[in-house]
Amino acid sequence: MVVLSQIYTRTGDDGSTSLGDMSRTHKTDPRLVAYADVDEANSAIGVAVTCGDLPADVVATLTRVQNDLFDVGADLCTPLAPTYDHPPLRVHAAWIEELEQACDRFGEPLAVLRSFVLPGGTPGSAYLHVARTVTRRAERATWAAIEAYGTADEAGVNPLTARYLNRLSDLLFVLGRYANHDRGGDVLWVPGGGREAIPQ
């Protein structure tokens, strides 16, 4: 269990922090950037859940995702190793399959898209699109950590973390559309902003 009896520790005042295996690294480490972005994505989802007036089935799905994202962060902060004294949390392929199933379930009633979607419509949809873009950034940061450390069992990064974030961003896009489904539908991109054509 996690015990947080005192929030400030002063151990990071030199610009370093502890990873999950208790090794120290700089706070600019690509691995740390990745799980910090995951934390931000989780917070953005929390805003959507709290302020978005979302349907109960969406809230239930996102609450599960928020718990998963803590596990994703725990995975990213613990370098891969051949053996462990205490096996760490790791993302599994089944989690990614669950996200794909949720994409299919929430996407089933939606109309086929014939243009790109603008973030907006309802507050819940707008918040979900913010969460989607933050999740995309977390995915890019995770790939940067993978490029820096590889995926070997010696200090590497679990590549399933990046794949999970990729599917999550897809799900957040679908949920952003679903949040508008019975409330006016998608807000669609109009090329040129609907302006009159400028004479050449």
Tab-separated table of C-alpha atoms in Angstrom:
chain	number	residue	atom	x	y	z
A	1	MET	CA	0.000	0.000	0.000
A	2	VAL	CA	1.002	3.625	-0.508
A	3	VAL	CA	1.471	5.652	2.683
A	4	LEU	CA	1.694	9.444	2.294
A	5	SER	CA	2.249	10.805	5.780
A	6	GLN	CA	4.210	13.890	4.684
A	7	ILE	CA	3.872	15.475	1.248
A	8	TYR	CA	7.069	17.497	1.041
A	9	THR	CA	10.351	15.599	1.361
A	10	ARG	CA	12.977	18.087	0.088
A	11	THR	CA	14.701	15.192	-1.690
A	12	GLY	CA	13.965	16.722	-5.096
A	13	ASP	CA	15.406	20.149	-4.343
A	14	ASP	CA	18.528	19.277	-6.340
A	15	GLY	CA	16.502	18.608	-9.514
A	16	SER	CA	16.455	14.833	-9.100
A	17	THR	CA	13.753	12.336	-8.172
A	18	SER	CA	13.368	8.644	-7.400
A	19	LEU	CA	12.103	6.128	-9.937
A	20	GLY	CA	10.036	3.101	-9.020
A	21	ASP	CA	13.153	0.975	-8.541
A	22	MET	CA	14.480	3.636	-6.111
A	23	SER	CA	17.234	4.765	-8.480
A	24	ARG	CA	17.640	8.540	-8.870
A	25	THR	CA	17.297	10.499	-12.093
A	26	HIS	CA	16.996	14.099	-13.259
A	27	LYS	CA	13.525	15.607	-13.412
A	28	THR	CA	14.117	16.235	-17.112
A	29	ASP	CA	14.595	12.499	-17.779
A	30	PRO	CA	12.418	11.442	-20.772
A	31	ARG	CA	10.958	8.647	-18.660
A	32	LEU	CA	9.844	11.128	-16.012
A	33	VAL	CA	8.437	13.504	-18.661
A	34	ALA	CA	6.334	10.627	-19.974
A	35	TYR	CA	4.717	9.725	-16.687
A	36	ALA	CA	4.278	13.381	-15.762
A	37	ASP	CA	2.298	13.830	-18.985
A	38	VAL	CA	0.259	10.741	-18.087
A	39	ASP	CA	-0.522	12.387	-14.754
A	40	GLU	CA	-1.673	15.518	-16.603
A	41	ALA	CA	-3.870	13.421	-18.904
A	42	ASN	CA	-5.436	11.799	-15.843
A	43	SER	CA	-6.157	15.229	-14.365
A	44	ALA	CA	-7.732	16.404	-17.628
A	45	ILE	CA	-9.994	13.356	-17.602
A	46	GLY	CA	-10.879	14.170	-14.006
A	47	VAL	CA	-12.080	17.616	-15.089
A	48	ALA	CA	-14.221	16.011	-17.812
A	49	VAL	CA	-15.740	13.572	-15.306
A	50	THR	CA	-16.382	16.242	-12.676
A	51	CYS	CA	-17.524	19.170	-14.816
A	52	GLY	CA	-18.669	17.644	-18.102
A	53	ASP	CA	-22.202	16.461	-17.250
A	54	LEU	CA	-21.352	13.204	-19.016
A	55	PRO	CA	-23.607	10.116	-19.259
A	56	ALA	CA	-23.183	7.568	-16.476
A	57	ASP	CA	-21.739	4.912	-18.803
A	58	VAL	CA	-19.056	7.352	-19.967
A	59	VAL	CA	-18.203	8.318	-16.384
A	60	ALA	CA	-17.871	4.649	-15.417
A	61	THR	CA	-15.525	4.003	-18.342
A	62	LEU	CA	-13.408	7.071	-17.598
A	63	THR	CA	-13.170	6.236	-13.889
A	64	ARG	CA	-11.736	2.850	-14.849
A	65	VAL	CA	-9.323	4.612	-17.213
A	66	GLN	CA	-8.193	6.979	-14.445
A	67	ASN	CA	-7.225	3.998	-12.306
A	68	ASP	CA	-5.454	2.434	-15.288
A	69	LEU	CA	-3.464	5.635	-15.850
A	70	PHE	CA	-1.978	5.403	-12.368
A	71	ASP	CA	-0.814	1.915	-13.338
A	72	VAL	CA	0.566	3.267	-16.638
A	73	GLY	CA	2.523	5.861	-14.653
A	74	ALA	CA	3.803	3.192	-12.274
A	75	ASP	CA	4.940	1.128	-15.265
A	76	LEU	CA	6.736	4.075	-16.868
A	77	CYS	CA	8.545	5.033	-13.662
A	78	THR	CA	9.930	1.532	-13.115
A	79	PRO	CA	12.654	0.482	-15.589
A	80	LEU	CA	12.375	-2.992	-17.053
A	81	ALA	CA	14.667	-5.554	-15.423
A	82	PRO	CA	15.377	-9.273	-15.874
A	83	THR	CA	14.121	-10.027	-12.338
A	84	TYR	CA	12.408	-8.147	-9.527
A	85	ASP	CA	12.266	-8.530	-5.776
A	86	HIS	CA	8.670	-7.294	-6.004
A	87	PRO	CA	7.065	-7.515	-9.478
A	88	PRO	CA	5.948	-4.022	-10.533
A	89	LEU	CA	2.692	-3.003	-12.163
A	90	ARG	CA	2.843	-3.462	-15.933
A	91	VAL	CA	0.396	-2.613	-18.707
A	92	HIS	CA	-1.010	-5.711	-20.430
A	93	ALA	CA	-2.333	-6.223	-23.957
A	94	ALA	CA	-5.792	-7.023	-22.544
A	95	TRP	CA	-6.091	-3.433	-21.314
A	96	ILE	CA	-5.600	-2.185	-24.868
A	97	GLU	CA	-8.225	-4.611	-26.128
A	98	GLU	CA	-10.652	-3.223	-23.531
A	99	LEU	CA	-10.115	0.283	-24.900
A	100	GLU	CA	-10.764	-0.951	-28.437
A	101	GLN	CA	-13.973	-2.619	-27.293
A	102	ALA	CA	-15.074	0.621	-25.634
A	103	CYS	CA	-14.317	2.516	-28.865
A	104	ASP	CA	-16.551	0.099	-30.764
A	105	ARG	CA	-19.334	0.232	-28.169
A	106	PHE	CA	-19.538	4.019	-27.908
A	107	GLY	CA	-18.867	4.522	-31.606
A	108	GLU	CA	-21.658	2.214	-32.783
A	109	PRO	CA	-24.504	4.795	-32.606
A	110	LEU	CA	-22.464	7.621	-34.135
A	111	ALA	CA	-22.823	8.781	-37.716
A	112	VAL	CA	-20.014	8.204	-40.193
A	113	LEU	CA	-17.746	11.256	-40.228
A	114	ARG	CA	-17.406	13.191	-43.461
A	115	SER	CA	-15.297	16.021	-42.031
A	116	PHE	CA	-12.964	16.616	-39.108
A	117	VAL	CA	-14.501	17.396	-35.720
A	118	LEU	CA	-13.993	20.711	-33.942
A	119	PRO	CA	-13.651	20.504	-30.140
A	120	GLY	CA	-16.866	21.830	-28.653
A	121	GLY	CA	-20.596	21.419	-28.659
A	122	THR	CA	-21.148	20.502	-25.028
A	123	PRO	CA	-18.780	21.190	-22.108
A	124	GLY	CA	-18.229	17.451	-21.673
A	125	SER	CA	-17.191	17.031	-25.291
A	126	ALA	CA	-14.828	20.006	-25.100
A	127	TYR	CA	-13.205	18.677	-21.909
A	128	LEU	CA	-12.785	15.249	-23.493
A	129	HIS	CA	-11.025	16.768	-26.500
A	130	VAL	CA	-8.626	18.572	-24.145
A	131	ALA	CA	-7.965	15.230	-22.431
A	132	ARG	CA	-7.428	13.632	-25.846
A	133	THR	CA	-4.752	16.152	-26.847
A	134	VAL	CA	-2.951	15.812	-23.515
A	135	THR	CA	-3.046	12.024	-23.912
A	136	ARG	CA	-1.531	12.356	-27.386
A	137	ARG	CA	1.301	14.384	-25.843
A	138	ALA	CA	1.781	11.715	-23.188
A	139	GLU	CA	2.002	9.121	-25.946
A	140	ARG	CA	4.648	11.156	-27.802
A	141	ALA	CA	6.627	11.560	-24.587
A	142	THR	CA	6.416	7.821	-23.985
A	143	TRP	CA	7.776	7.083	-27.453
A	144	ALA	CA	10.612	9.542	-26.717
A	145	ALA	CA	11.405	7.572	-23.548
A	146	ILE	CA	11.341	4.342	-25.551
A	147	GLU	CA	13.745	5.878	-28.080
A	148	ALA	CA	16.032	6.904	-25.218
A	149	TYR	CA	15.968	3.625	-23.265
A	150	GLY	CA	14.749	0.917	-25.649
A	151	THR	CA	12.467	-1.944	-24.709
A	152	ALA	CA	14.991	-4.481	-23.421
A	153	ASP	CA	14.752	-6.032	-19.959
A	154	GLU	CA	17.677	-3.901	-18.812
A	155	ALA	CA	16.426	-0.391	-17.952
A	156	GLY	CA	14.014	-0.335	-20.910
A	157	VAL	CA	10.435	0.933	-21.197
A	158	ASN	CA	7.392	-1.286	-21.683
A	159	PRO	CA	6.121	-0.450	-25.216
A	160	LEU	CA	2.571	-1.408	-24.248
A	161	THR	CA	2.400	1.871	-22.303
A	162	ALA	CA	2.621	3.829	-25.563
A	163	ARG	CA	0.077	1.601	-27.280
A	164	TYR	CA	-2.324	2.005	-24.365
A	165	LEU	CA	-2.076	5.796	-24.619
A	166	ASN	CA	-2.614	5.646	-28.366
A	167	ARG	CA	-5.853	3.676	-27.964
A	168	LEU	CA	-6.927	5.889	-25.086
A	169	SER	CA	-6.654	8.984	-27.262
A	170	ASP	CA	-8.831	7.192	-29.838
A	171	LEU	CA	-11.394	6.411	-27.141
A	172	LEU	CA	-11.421	10.009	-25.892
A	173	PHE	CA	-12.123	11.164	-29.451
A	174	VAL	CA	-15.043	8.741	-29.705
A	175	LEU	CA	-16.344	9.781	-26.284
A	176	GLY	CA	-16.075	13.450	-27.264
A	177	ARG	CA	-18.412	12.686	-30.165
A	178	TYR	CA	-20.657	10.520	-27.980
A	179	ALA	CA	-21.050	13.374	-25.488
A	180	ASN	CA	-22.598	15.445	-28.298
A	181	HIS	CA	-24.626	12.587	-29.775
A	182	ASP	CA	-28.022	13.523	-28.300
A	183	ARG	CA	-27.175	17.201	-27.827
A	184	GLY	CA	-26.848	18.638	-31.294
A	185	GLY	CA	-24.297	16.289	-32.788
A	186	ASP	CA	-20.754	16.921	-33.975
A	187	VAL	CA	-19.307	20.369	-34.564
A	188	LEU	CA	-17.624	19.899	-37.937
A	189	TRP	CA	-14.678	21.643	-39.544
A	190	VAL	CA	-15.556	23.834	-42.523
A	191	PRO	CA	-12.492	24.243	-44.800
A	192	GLY	CA	-11.644	27.916	-45.117
A	193	GLY	CA	-13.759	28.699	-42.080
A	194	GLY	CA	-16.851	29.251	-44.241
A	195	ARG	CA	-15.384	32.422	-45.695
A	196	GLU	CA	-16.100	33.498	-49.207
A	197	ALA	CA	-13.400	32.467	-51.632
A	198	ILE	CA	-10.712	35.128	-52.090
A	199	PRO	CA	-10.273	36.059	-55.763
A	200	GLN	CA	-6.960	34.893	-57.190
